[in-house]
């Protein structure tokens, strides 16, 4: 049975394993090699289960472990053309690492096919990923986006499971210590998704048939898991649906707890 396992998720580091014990992929590598090994061992997933590393974009919190983890795993690295070019130019890929450009085509990973979609974010390019399993189930990882574009919406709706960004609480960002330019950057349409934006999207997702939600990429400065959870529940309750009856909801913790969500 395929599952989603968040190895880490916050503005400081992101990495998610999607698959089963034998076959899967890693979305982003924003953690140290040591931490990666610890977290995989913790769940008893052999490293050889990872058949590919999918990189959303070049920001440090998504690729800081790519060189070392990529060298250990020795599997293809998938991303957009622009991101690959940037990573080659800036020596961000593991030595001898094979990078494969994801067009609109499906990357065949055995038990699943992976497609990408563009997310509006202030990097050279940014992607979200949609994993379709052979049994028809669909998992989506969608973080680092300032707003929900039509392309994003079309790509995430109808999935079974989604890890969706719930980056900041409006009040905390407004009152927080970040300089004005950074506050503006985060809340812009090419920044990050707020708790409120995320919560509204969850309602649309629920209507589309999605029932397994994981909130991710929470800012450690401008958010709290309780606030993200509350925003989501406040919106979802308006639909008349009930937690743990009609849908499940969790927060991907900054440092993993070992919990997995079955897809
Ligand atoms: Zn990020
Ligand atoms: Zn980013």
XYZ file of N, CA and C and ligand atoms in Angstrom:
791
model
N 0.848 -1.210 0.000
C 0.000 0.000 0.000
C 0.879 1.255 0.000
N 0.621 2.151 -0.939
C 1.454 3.356 -1.024
C 1.107 4.336 0.096
N 2.106 5.071 0.503
C 1.905 6.054 1.565
C 2.766 7.287 1.316
N 2.421 8.349 2.030
C 3.224 9.579 1.991
C 3.912 9.709 3.340
N 5.192 9.982 3.292
C 5.995 10.086 4.513
C 6.783 11.392 4.437
N 6.413 12.329 5.289
C 7.104 13.616 5.289
C 8.357 13.523 6.158
N 9.524 13.636 5.527
C 10.780 13.549 6.278
C 11.072 14.859 7.008
N 10.683 15.948 6.379
C 10.758 17.259 7.028
C 9.931 18.230 6.192
N 9.367 19.231 6.853
C 8.517 20.169 6.136
C 8.432 21.484 6.901
N 9.082 22.501 6.364
C 9.001 23.849 6.940
C 9.767 24.782 6.007
N 9.854 26.054 6.372
C 10.630 26.985 5.543
C 12.123 26.676 5.635
N 12.497 25.781 6.546
C 13.926 25.447 6.707
C 14.347 24.191 5.948
N 13.386 23.300 5.648
C 13.763 22.089 4.943
C 12.557 21.254 4.558
N 12.588 20.710 3.330
C 11.454 19.942 2.829
C 11.898 18.678 2.105
N 11.241 17.588 2.434
C 11.485 16.336 1.738
C 10.361 15.363 2.063
N 9.816 14.726 1.029
C 8.703 13.792 1.218
C 8.958 12.521 0.433
N 8.739 11.396 1.080
C 8.820 10.106 0.389
C 7.400 9.688 0.016
N 7.234 9.308 -1.260
C 5.927 8.821 -1.733
C 6.145 7.453 -2.366
N 5.430 6.465 -1.875
C 5.569 5.128 -2.436
C 5.238 4.083 -1.400
N 5.777 2.872 -1.594
C 5.614 1.844 -0.562
C 7.005 1.440 -0.075
N 7.085 0.340 0.649
C 8.388 -0.048 1.222
C 9.426 -0.395 0.155
N 8.937 -0.790 -1.024
C 9.861 -1.297 -2.046
C 10.168 -0.319 -3.173
N 9.225 0.584 -3.424
C 9.343 1.427 -4.616
C 8.732 2.796 -4.371
N 9.528 3.828 -4.566
C 8.987 5.158 -4.335
C 9.884 6.245 -4.883
N 9.502 7.464 -4.593
C 10.292 8.619 -5.029
C 10.455 9.580 -3.852
N 11.436 10.440 -3.997
C 11.642 11.482 -3.013
C 11.296 12.814 -3.690
N 10.417 13.578 -3.066
C 10.150 14.921 -3.582
C 10.948 15.891 -2.716
N 11.938 16.509 -3.313
C 12.865 17.451 -2.674
C 13.832 16.772 -1.698
N 14.949 17.439 -1.518
C 16.021 16.886 -0.675
C 16.578 17.995 0.211
N 15.688 18.625 0.964
C 16.092 19.757 1.811
C 16.484 19.356 3.221
N 17.324 18.326 3.323
C 17.806 17.878 4.646
C 19.178 17.244 4.467
N 19.906 17.105 5.571
C 21.260 16.561 5.476
C 21.206 15.066 5.183
N 22.308 14.536 4.706
C 22.397 13.103 4.413
C 22.132 12.300 5.686
N 22.698 12.764 6.784
C 22.554 12.066 8.063
C 21.076 12.009 8.479
N 20.443 13.138 8.367
C 19.031 13.228 8.725
C 18.172 12.361 7.795
N 18.498 12.379 6.514
C 17.772 11.538 5.546
C 17.871 10.059 5.947
N 19.097 9.631 6.244
C 19.317 8.220 6.611
C 18.538 7.873 7.880
N 18.627 8.748 8.865
C 17.929 8.522 10.145
C 16.436 8.325 9.926
N 15.866 9.215 9.118
C 14.412 9.198 8.939
C 13.943 8.006 8.106
N 14.739 7.610 7.137
C 14.389 6.420 6.345
C 14.524 5.175 7.233
N 15.581 5.119 8.008
C 15.793 3.974 8.915
C 14.660 3.884 9.934
N 14.251 5.043 10.417
C 13.192 5.130 11.423
C 11.914 4.426 10.959
N 11.609 4.559 9.666
C 10.405 3.921 9.102
C 10.716 2.558 8.507
N 11.987 2.198 8.523
C 12.384 0.905 7.960
C 12.284 0.861 6.444
N 12.484 2.009 5.797
C 12.466 2.036 4.323
C 13.915 1.979 3.832
N 14.197 0.980 3.023
C 15.542 0.844 2.475
C 15.786 1.964 1.451
N 17.016 2.499 1.431
C 17.299 3.609 0.501
C 17.073 3.192 -0.949
N 17.287 1.909 -1.217
C 17.160 1.438 -2.606
C 15.703 1.501 -3.103
N 14.767 1.786 -2.194
C 13.369 1.944 -2.623
C 13.190 3.227 -3.431
N 14.063 4.197 -3.194
C 13.934 5.487 -3.895
C 14.432 5.344 -5.325
N 13.519 5.523 -6.280
C 13.880 5.324 -7.691
C 14.125 6.639 -8.432
N 13.832 7.748 -7.779
C 14.073 9.038 -8.421
C 13.897 10.163 -7.417
N 14.621 11.263 -7.656
C 14.467 12.439 -6.801
C 13.839 13.542 -7.650
N 12.716 14.029 -7.202
C 11.991 15.070 -7.932
C 12.180 16.399 -7.204
N 12.723 17.360 -7.919
C 13.038 18.652 -7.299
C 12.022 19.709 -7.754
N 11.379 20.348 -6.776
C 10.398 21.378 -7.115
C 11.087 22.632 -7.654
N 12.116 23.107 -6.926
C 12.846 24.308 -7.343
C 14.148 24.425 -6.564
N 14.922 25.457 -6.890
C 16.309 25.496 -6.434
C 16.535 26.143 -5.064
N 15.479 26.568 -4.383
C 15.696 27.189 -3.072
C 16.307 26.176 -2.092
N 17.179 26.720 -1.221
C 17.978 25.875 -0.324
C 17.154 24.889 0.488
N 15.987 25.338 0.959
C 15.177 24.443 1.802
C 14.643 23.222 1.040
N 14.926 23.154 -0.269
C 14.477 22.003 -1.066
C 15.633 21.182 -1.632
N 16.826 21.774 -1.643
C 17.933 21.030 -2.283
C 19.215 20.957 -1.454
N 19.170 21.402 -0.206
C 20.458 21.464 0.513
C 21.146 20.113 0.693
N 20.395 19.021 0.619
C 21.031 17.698 0.741
C 21.157 16.973 -0.587
N 20.839 17.664 -1.685
C 20.773 16.976 -2.975
C 22.100 16.345 -3.393
N 23.192 17.073 -3.187
C 24.495 16.547 -3.619
C 24.831 15.238 -2.917
N 24.668 15.219 -1.608
C 25.075 14.039 -0.840
C 24.034 12.916 -0.921
N 22.762 13.273 -0.805
C 21.718 12.241 -0.874
C 21.678 11.654 -2.290
N 21.816 12.545 -3.280
C 21.824 12.105 -4.676
C 22.987 11.164 -4.964
N 24.122 11.454 -4.351
C 25.307 10.600 -4.555
C 25.061 9.221 -3.932
N 24.472 9.200 -2.754
C 24.185 7.934 -2.081
C 23.184 7.095 -2.890
N 22.124 7.736 -3.331
C 21.047 6.989 -3.988
C 21.381 6.631 -5.432
N 22.133 7.523 -6.090
C 22.527 7.308 -7.476
C 21.327 6.979 -8.377
N 20.316 7.825 -8.300
C 19.116 7.674 -9.132
C 18.924 8.968 -9.929
N 18.123 8.937 -10.990
C 17.909 10.164 -11.762
C 17.249 11.269 -10.933
N 17.598 12.495 -11.297
C 17.021 13.670 -10.640
C 16.134 14.363 -11.679
N 14.890 14.565 -11.321
C 13.914 15.135 -12.255
C 13.544 16.555 -11.831
N 13.509 17.447 -12.807
C 13.008 18.800 -12.530
C 12.713 19.504 -13.847
N 12.427 20.799 -13.761
C 12.178 21.549 -15.000
C 13.510 21.876 -15.674
N 13.444 22.215 -16.955
C 14.669 22.550 -17.694
C 15.404 23.711 -17.032
N 14.649 24.757 -16.695
C 15.276 25.945 -16.101
C 15.955 25.627 -14.776
N 15.289 24.812 -13.960
C 15.862 24.470 -12.660
C 17.116 23.618 -12.838
N 17.068 22.680 -13.782
C 18.249 21.829 -14.033
C 19.415 22.690 -14.515
N 19.142 23.590 -15.454
C 20.209 24.462 -15.963
C 20.819 25.272 -14.822
N 19.958 25.782 -13.970
C 20.430 26.577 -12.828
C 21.281 25.725 -11.879
N 20.832 24.503 -11.650
C 21.564 23.633 -10.716
C 22.912 23.215 -11.304
N 22.957 23.012 -12.611
C 24.245 22.660 -13.247
C 25.206 23.847 -13.139
N 24.693 25.021 -13.498
C 25.518 26.227 -13.485
C 26.076 26.531 -12.092
N 25.290 26.242 -11.077
C 25.692 26.588 -9.710
C 26.195 25.386 -8.906
N 26.539 24.341 -9.635
C 27.146 23.158 -9.007
C 26.312 22.619 -7.836
N 25.039 22.429 -8.103
C 24.138 21.951 -7.046
C 23.796 20.471 -7.199
N 24.232 19.858 -8.305
C 23.898 18.448 -8.530
C 25.011 17.546 -7.997
N 24.673 16.309 -7.630
C 25.721 15.394 -7.178
C 26.672 15.065 -8.330
N 27.893 14.725 -7.979
C 28.891 14.387 -8.996
C 28.414 13.206 -9.831
N 28.417 13.385 -11.127
C 27.988 12.301 -12.017
C 26.489 12.070 -12.024
N 25.770 12.929 -11.357
C 24.309 12.771 -11.254
C 23.617 12.982 -12.594
N 22.593 12.183 -12.841
C 21.871 12.289 -14.111
C 20.594 13.105 -13.880
N 20.491 14.241 -14.572
C 19.300 15.081 -14.420
C 18.398 14.915 -15.636
N 17.137 14.738 -15.394
C 16.174 14.535 -16.476
C 15.115 15.632 -16.442
N 14.955 16.234 -17.608
C 13.985 17.321 -17.717
C 12.570 16.753 -17.795
N 11.700 17.295 -16.952
C 10.302 16.885 -16.985
C 9.553 17.860 -17.870
N 9.064 17.368 -18.946
C 8.210 18.237 -19.747
C 6.798 17.986 -19.276
N 5.877 18.014 -20.165
C 4.511 17.699 -19.761
C 4.300 16.192 -19.771
N 5.371 15.463 -20.089
C 5.271 14.009 -20.193
C 5.209 13.353 -18.815
N 4.796 12.101 -18.806
C 4.741 11.339 -17.560
C 6.080 10.646 -17.333
N 6.635 10.800 -16.142
C 7.838 10.046 -15.788
C 7.368 8.707 -15.226
N 7.729 7.628 -15.919
C 7.273 6.295 -15.507
C 8.192 5.761 -14.415
N 7.656 5.614 -13.221
C 8.468 5.157 -12.094
C 8.058 3.757 -11.639
N 7.516 2.974 -12.554
C 7.121 1.615 -12.201
C 5.696 1.568 -11.685
N 5.540 1.656 -10.370
C 4.191 1.604 -9.785
C 3.405 2.887 -9.989
N 4.096 3.926 -10.394
C 3.415 5.224 -10.539
C 3.987 6.034 -11.701
N 3.134 6.925 -12.202
C 3.578 7.879 -13.203
C 3.550 9.261 -12.576
N 4.600 10.043 -12.802
C 4.676 11.362 -12.176
C 4.575 12.445 -13.235
N 3.661 13.374 -13.021
C 3.590 14.541 -13.897
C 3.823 15.792 -13.051
N 4.211 16.861 -13.723
C 4.499 18.091 -12.984
C 3.587 19.205 -13.449
N 3.461 20.206 -12.629
C 2.737 21.417 -13.008
C 3.494 22.610 -12.430
N 3.323 23.767 -13.063
C 4.065 24.954 -12.640
C 3.371 25.634 -11.469
N 4.156 25.994 -10.456
C 3.604 26.757 -9.339
C 4.166 28.184 -9.382
N 3.318 29.193 -9.084
C 3.785 30.579 -9.145
C 4.649 30.920 -7.932
N 5.959 31.010 -8.140
C 6.900 31.175 -7.031
C 8.134 31.911 -7.540
N 8.791 32.663 -6.653
C 9.906 33.505 -7.102
C 11.249 32.763 -7.154
N 11.279 31.717 -7.944
C 12.513 30.970 -8.199
C 12.673 30.927 -9.713
N 13.769 30.315 -10.225
C 13.927 30.312 -11.684
C 12.751 29.588 -12.351
N 12.247 28.579 -11.673
C 11.022 27.884 -12.082
C 10.586 27.084 -10.872
N 9.329 26.730 -10.783
C 8.884 25.952 -9.626
C 7.791 24.979 -10.042
N 7.887 23.774 -9.506
C 6.944 22.721 -9.889
C 6.210 22.131 -8.699
N 5.021 21.616 -8.955
C 4.335 20.719 -8.039
C 4.303 19.358 -8.739
N 4.067 18.297 -7.997
C 4.075 16.961 -8.602
C 2.795 16.193 -8.310
N 2.375 15.442 -9.319
C 1.170 14.617 -9.217
C 1.565 13.175 -9.534
N 1.396 12.315 -8.552
C 1.781 10.916 -8.699
C 0.532 10.066 -8.889
N 0.426 9.425 -10.045
C -0.721 8.536 -10.291
C -0.265 7.084 -10.210
N -0.834 6.352 -9.273
C -0.455 4.949 -9.085
C -1.226 4.054 -10.050
N -0.685 2.860 -10.240
C -1.311 1.921 -11.187
C -2.728 1.541 -10.785
N -3.030 1.619 -9.485
C -4.400 1.302 -9.037
C -5.347 2.501 -9.174
N -4.846 3.598 -9.734
C -5.695 4.764 -9.995
C -5.614 5.858 -8.940
N -5.043 5.532 -7.787
C -4.931 6.531 -6.723
C -3.955 7.646 -7.134
N -4.239 8.860 -6.641
C -3.405 10.009 -7.000
C -2.950 10.756 -5.745
N -1.656 11.037 -5.691
C -1.097 11.841 -4.601
C -0.470 13.093 -5.203
N -0.600 14.210 -4.483
C -0.048 15.467 -4.980
C 0.816 16.119 -3.899
N 1.946 16.680 -4.331
C 2.754 17.512 -3.432
C 2.784 18.904 -4.046
N 2.269 19.880 -3.295
C 2.115 21.233 -3.841
C 2.485 22.261 -2.780
N 3.727 22.739 -2.835
C 4.187 23.761 -1.882
C 4.868 24.890 -2.647
N 5.172 25.971 -1.973
C 5.873 27.102 -2.577
C 5.099 27.693 -3.753
N 3.980 28.300 -3.409
C 3.176 28.964 -4.440
C 2.453 30.153 -3.810
N 2.428 31.254 -4.548
C 1.813 32.462 -4.005
C 0.313 32.496 -4.167
N -0.190 31.707 -5.111
C -1.634 31.669 -5.346
C -1.980 30.395 -6.103
N -3.263 30.126 -6.193
C -3.726 28.935 -6.928
C -4.097 29.373 -8.347
N -3.249 29.043 -9.295
C -3.554 29.372 -10.690
C -4.487 28.305 -11.260
N -4.986 28.555 -12.482
C -5.841 27.551 -13.130
C -5.079 26.239 -13.323
N -3.810 26.372 -13.716
C -3.009 25.162 -13.943
C -2.858 24.355 -12.649
N -2.594 25.055 -11.542
C -2.462 24.367 -10.250
C -3.777 23.692 -9.907
N -4.861 24.451 -10.023
C -6.177 23.923 -9.674
C -6.491 22.648 -10.457
N -6.281 22.703 -11.772
C -6.564 21.533 -12.606
C -5.713 20.329 -12.222
N -4.509 20.612 -11.748
C -3.574 19.516 -11.454
C -3.802 18.872 -10.097
N -4.380 19.609 -9.170
C -4.514 19.065 -7.807
C -5.902 18.499 -7.503
N -6.910 18.985 -8.230
C -8.282 18.554 -7.926
C -8.473 17.070 -8.260
N -9.279 16.429 -7.454
C -9.590 15.022 -7.687
C -8.531 14.057 -7.179
N -7.489 14.579 -6.555
C -6.463 13.680 -6.008
C -7.012 12.995 -4.756
N -6.390 11.895 -4.369
C -6.809 11.209 -3.133
C -6.132 11.833 -1.923
N -4.847 12.146 -2.127
C -4.048 12.726 -1.039
C -3.344 13.975 -1.554
N -3.260 14.991 -0.699
C -2.454 16.162 -1.060
C -1.657 16.675 0.137
N -0.397 16.982 -0.128
C 0.412 17.749 0.811
C 0.391 19.170 0.256
N -0.342 20.048 0.934
C -0.536 21.411 0.436
C 0.085 22.428 1.392
N 0.694 23.436 0.791
C 1.342 24.466 1.608
C 0.331 25.266 2.439
N 0.677 25.458 3.711
C -0.080 26.360 4.594
C 0.992 27.148 5.333
N 1.569 28.118 4.635
C 2.840 28.703 5.062
C 2.788 29.678 6.222
N 1.811 30.598 6.185
C 1.847 31.645 7.207
C 0.461 32.065 7.665
N 0.434 32.561 8.891
C -0.755 33.172 9.454
C -0.660 34.670 9.150
N -1.713 35.248 8.603
C -1.684 36.662 8.186
C -1.236 37.606 9.311
N -1.820 37.405 10.478
C -1.514 38.274 11.626
C -0.064 38.138 12.074
N 0.381 36.896 12.162
C 1.761 36.665 12.612
C 2.769 37.273 11.637
N 2.465 37.166 10.355
C 3.374 37.747 9.358
C 3.378 39.266 9.483
N 2.176 39.828 9.608
C 2.023 41.279 9.697
C 2.739 41.854 10.928
N 2.571 41.200 12.064
C 3.126 41.706 13.315
C 4.567 41.236 13.559
N 5.040 40.323 12.747
C 6.340 39.697 12.988
C 7.531 40.584 12.684
N 8.710 40.014 12.892
C 9.952 40.795 12.830
C 10.547 40.902 11.429
N 9.955 40.251 10.454
C 10.531 40.299 9.101
C 10.507 41.720 8.543
N 11.542 42.098 7.791
C 11.538 43.421 7.147
C 10.411 43.506 6.110
N 9.910 44.721 5.853
C 8.762 44.886 4.938
C 8.928 44.201 3.584
N 10.129 44.243 3.001
C 10.296 43.655 1.659
C 10.058 42.140 1.694
N 10.476 41.533 2.805
C 10.325 40.083 2.938
C 8.863 39.708 3.182
N 8.191 40.535 3.997
C 6.761 40.311 4.236
C 6.004 40.389 2.909
N 6.388 41.383 2.111
C 5.742 41.576 0.819
C 6.005 40.376 -0.087
N 7.255 39.926 -0.093
C 7.653 38.784 -0.921
C 6.833 37.544 -0.565
N 6.737 37.263 0.714
C 6.031 36.057 1.167
C 4.551 36.089 0.792
N 3.939 37.266 0.985
C 2.491 37.339 0.758
C 2.114 37.645 -0.698
N 3.117 37.838 -1.567
C 2.816 38.153 -2.971
C 2.297 36.915 -3.696
N 1.848 37.118 -4.943
C 1.285 35.995 -5.714
C 2.371 35.024 -6.192
N 3.648 35.377 -5.960
C 4.724 34.429 -6.285
C 5.513 34.065 -5.028
N 4.836 34.183 -3.878
C 5.485 33.856 -2.603
C 4.994 32.526 -2.077
N 4.256 32.612 -0.966
C 3.770 31.393 -0.310
C 2.272 31.473 -0.039
N 1.684 30.316 0.174
C 0.242 30.229 0.435
C -0.032 30.407 1.932
N -0.958 31.302 2.259
C -1.301 31.544 3.668
C -2.242 30.456 4.179
N -2.437 30.442 5.481
C -3.379 29.475 6.071
C -4.769 29.639 5.483
N -5.181 30.902 5.306
C -6.526 31.181 4.777
C -6.648 30.700 3.326
N -5.630 31.020 2.512
C -5.640 30.570 1.100
C -5.692 29.051 1.028
N -4.914 28.433 1.887
C -4.857 26.967 1.909
C -6.214 26.404 2.293
N -6.797 26.955 3.352
C -8.079 26.444 3.858
C -9.166 26.515 2.784
N -9.192 27.630 2.042
C -10.200 27.780 0.980
C -9.994 26.728 -0.108
N -8.725 26.449 -0.404
C -8.419 25.444 -1.427
C -8.823 24.050 -0.959
N -8.696 23.792 0.340
C -9.090 22.483 0.871
C -10.577 22.225 0.641
N -11.371 23.276 0.767
C -12.815 23.126 0.538
C -13.065 22.707 -0.916
N -12.389 23.386 -1.844
C -12.530 23.016 -3.268
C -12.070 21.582 -3.493
N -10.972 21.225 -2.840
C -10.443 19.864 -2.991
C -11.436 18.829 -2.460
N -12.007 19.134 -1.304
C -12.985 18.206 -0.706
C -14.156 17.996 -1.668
N -14.614 19.094 -2.261
C -15.713 18.991 -3.232
C -15.306 18.179 -4.466
N -14.018 18.188 -4.771
C -13.541 17.441 -5.948
C -13.316 15.962 -5.636
N -13.439 15.611 -4.344
C -13.278 14.192 -3.972
C -12.049 13.886 -3.134
N -11.187 14.872 -2.923
C -9.985 14.653 -2.090
C -10.394 14.530 -0.621
N -9.846 13.528 0.055
C -10.233 13.333 1.460
C -9.040 13.213 2.414
N -7.834 13.220 1.860
C -6.659 13.085 2.737
C -5.772 14.317 2.595
N -5.763 15.129 3.632
C -5.056 16.401 3.575
C -3.885 16.424 4.547
N -2.758 16.918 4.058
C -1.632 17.170 4.938
C -1.174 18.610 4.678
N -1.114 19.407 5.735
C -0.657 20.789 5.597
C 0.856 20.800 5.747
N 1.533 21.551 4.879
C 2.992 21.505 4.914
C 3.660 22.845 4.693
N 4.985 22.812 4.755
C 5.825 23.998 4.540
C 5.400 25.148 5.446
N 5.083 24.852 6.700
C 4.718 25.917 7.645
C 5.959 26.743 7.974
N 5.781 28.048 8.023
C 6.879 28.919 8.422
C 7.103 28.769 9.918
N 8.360 28.690 10.305
C 8.639 28.574 11.742
C 8.556 29.937 12.427
N 8.621 31.005 11.632
C 8.543 32.369 12.168
C 7.115 32.901 12.202
N 6.368 32.560 11.171
C 5.071 33.214 10.955
C 3.872 32.281 11.021
N 4.039 31.159 11.694
C 2.915 30.225 11.754
C 3.075 29.275 12.941
N 1.993 28.632 13.284
C 1.993 27.594 14.315
C 1.113 26.462 13.799
N 1.472 25.223 14.071
C 0.637 24.106 13.600
C -0.823 24.252 14.036
N -1.052 24.713 15.263
C -2.437 24.867 15.753
C -3.214 25.884 14.916
N -2.540 26.959 14.500
C -3.210 27.998 13.708
C -3.558 27.488 12.310
N -2.619 26.776 11.703
C -2.858 26.222 10.365
C -4.029 25.227 10.423
N -4.000 24.400 11.440
C -5.052 23.395 11.633
C -6.408 24.070 11.836
N -6.419 25.099 12.677
C -7.671 25.798 12.991
C -8.261 26.448 11.736
N -7.407 27.132 10.959
C -7.878 27.765 9.718
C -8.536 26.736 8.811
N -7.868 25.597 8.663
C -8.391 24.547 7.781
C -9.730 24.021 8.310
N -9.772 23.715 9.593
C -10.998 23.143 10.173
C -12.154 24.136 10.126
N -11.857 25.427 10.366
C -12.898 26.455 10.337
C -13.590 26.520 8.977
N -12.811 26.340 7.907
C -13.410 26.379 6.560
C -14.111 25.064 6.233
N -13.459 23.974 6.561
C -14.012 22.659 6.197
C -15.320 22.369 6.918
N -15.450 22.871 8.140
C -16.665 22.612 8.914
C -17.895 23.265 8.261
N -17.625 24.363 7.531
C -18.721 25.068 6.849
C -19.372 24.209 5.764
N -18.662 23.200 5.301
C -19.213 22.341 4.245
C -20.126 21.259 4.830
N -20.178 21.196 6.169
C -21.009 20.168 6.805
C -20.281 18.845 6.952
N -19.038 18.820 6.524
C -18.267 17.573 6.624
C -17.565 17.505 7.980
N -17.193 16.303 8.325
C -16.655 16.078 9.658
C -15.271 15.421 9.591
N -14.374 15.938 10.420
C -13.018 15.394 10.508
C -13.071 13.927 10.929
N -12.237 13.126 10.295
C -12.115 11.680 10.566
C -13.351 10.860 10.173
N -14.380 11.517 9.662
C -15.508 10.790 9.088
C -15.479 10.984 7.566
N -15.380 12.265 7.164
C -15.397 12.579 5.736
C -14.002 12.860 5.169
N -13.087 13.218 6.033
C -11.724 13.510 5.569
C -10.762 13.368 6.746
N -9.484 13.227 6.416
C -8.467 13.268 7.464
C -7.545 14.464 7.201
N -7.014 14.992 8.272
C -6.204 16.213 8.171
C -5.060 16.125 9.167
N -3.858 16.421 8.693
C -2.716 16.439 9.608
C -1.769 17.553 9.185
N -0.843 17.844 10.067
C 0.193 18.828 9.749
C 1.516 18.088 9.651
N 2.213 18.293 8.542
C 3.543 17.708 8.400
C 4.471 18.495 9.320
N 5.026 17.825 10.297
C 5.841 18.574 11.264
C 7.202 18.931 10.678
N 7.772 19.993 11.241
C 9.062 20.487 10.757
C 10.103 19.371 10.818
N 10.099 18.658 11.919
C 10.953 17.476 12.051
C 10.024 16.277 12.140
N 10.301 15.251 11.374
C 9.288 14.203 11.214
C 9.019 13.425 12.492
N 7.765 12.993 12.586
C 7.317 12.226 13.732
C 7.272 10.740 13.401
N 7.504 10.432 12.129
C 7.451 9.029 11.712
C 6.078 8.625 11.198
N 5.107 9.529 11.311
C 3.755 9.207 10.849
C 3.699 9.150 9.316
N 2.895 8.240 8.834
C 2.654 8.192 7.393
C 1.158 8.294 7.134
N 0.823 8.741 5.932
C -0.590 8.756 5.521
C -0.726 7.821 4.336
N -1.610 6.875 4.471
C -1.866 5.935 3.396
C -2.528 6.660 2.227
N -2.075 6.393 1.027
C -2.681 7.033 -0.144
C -3.734 6.098 -0.667
Zn 10.379 26.278 0.229
Zn 10.861 28.365 -2.404
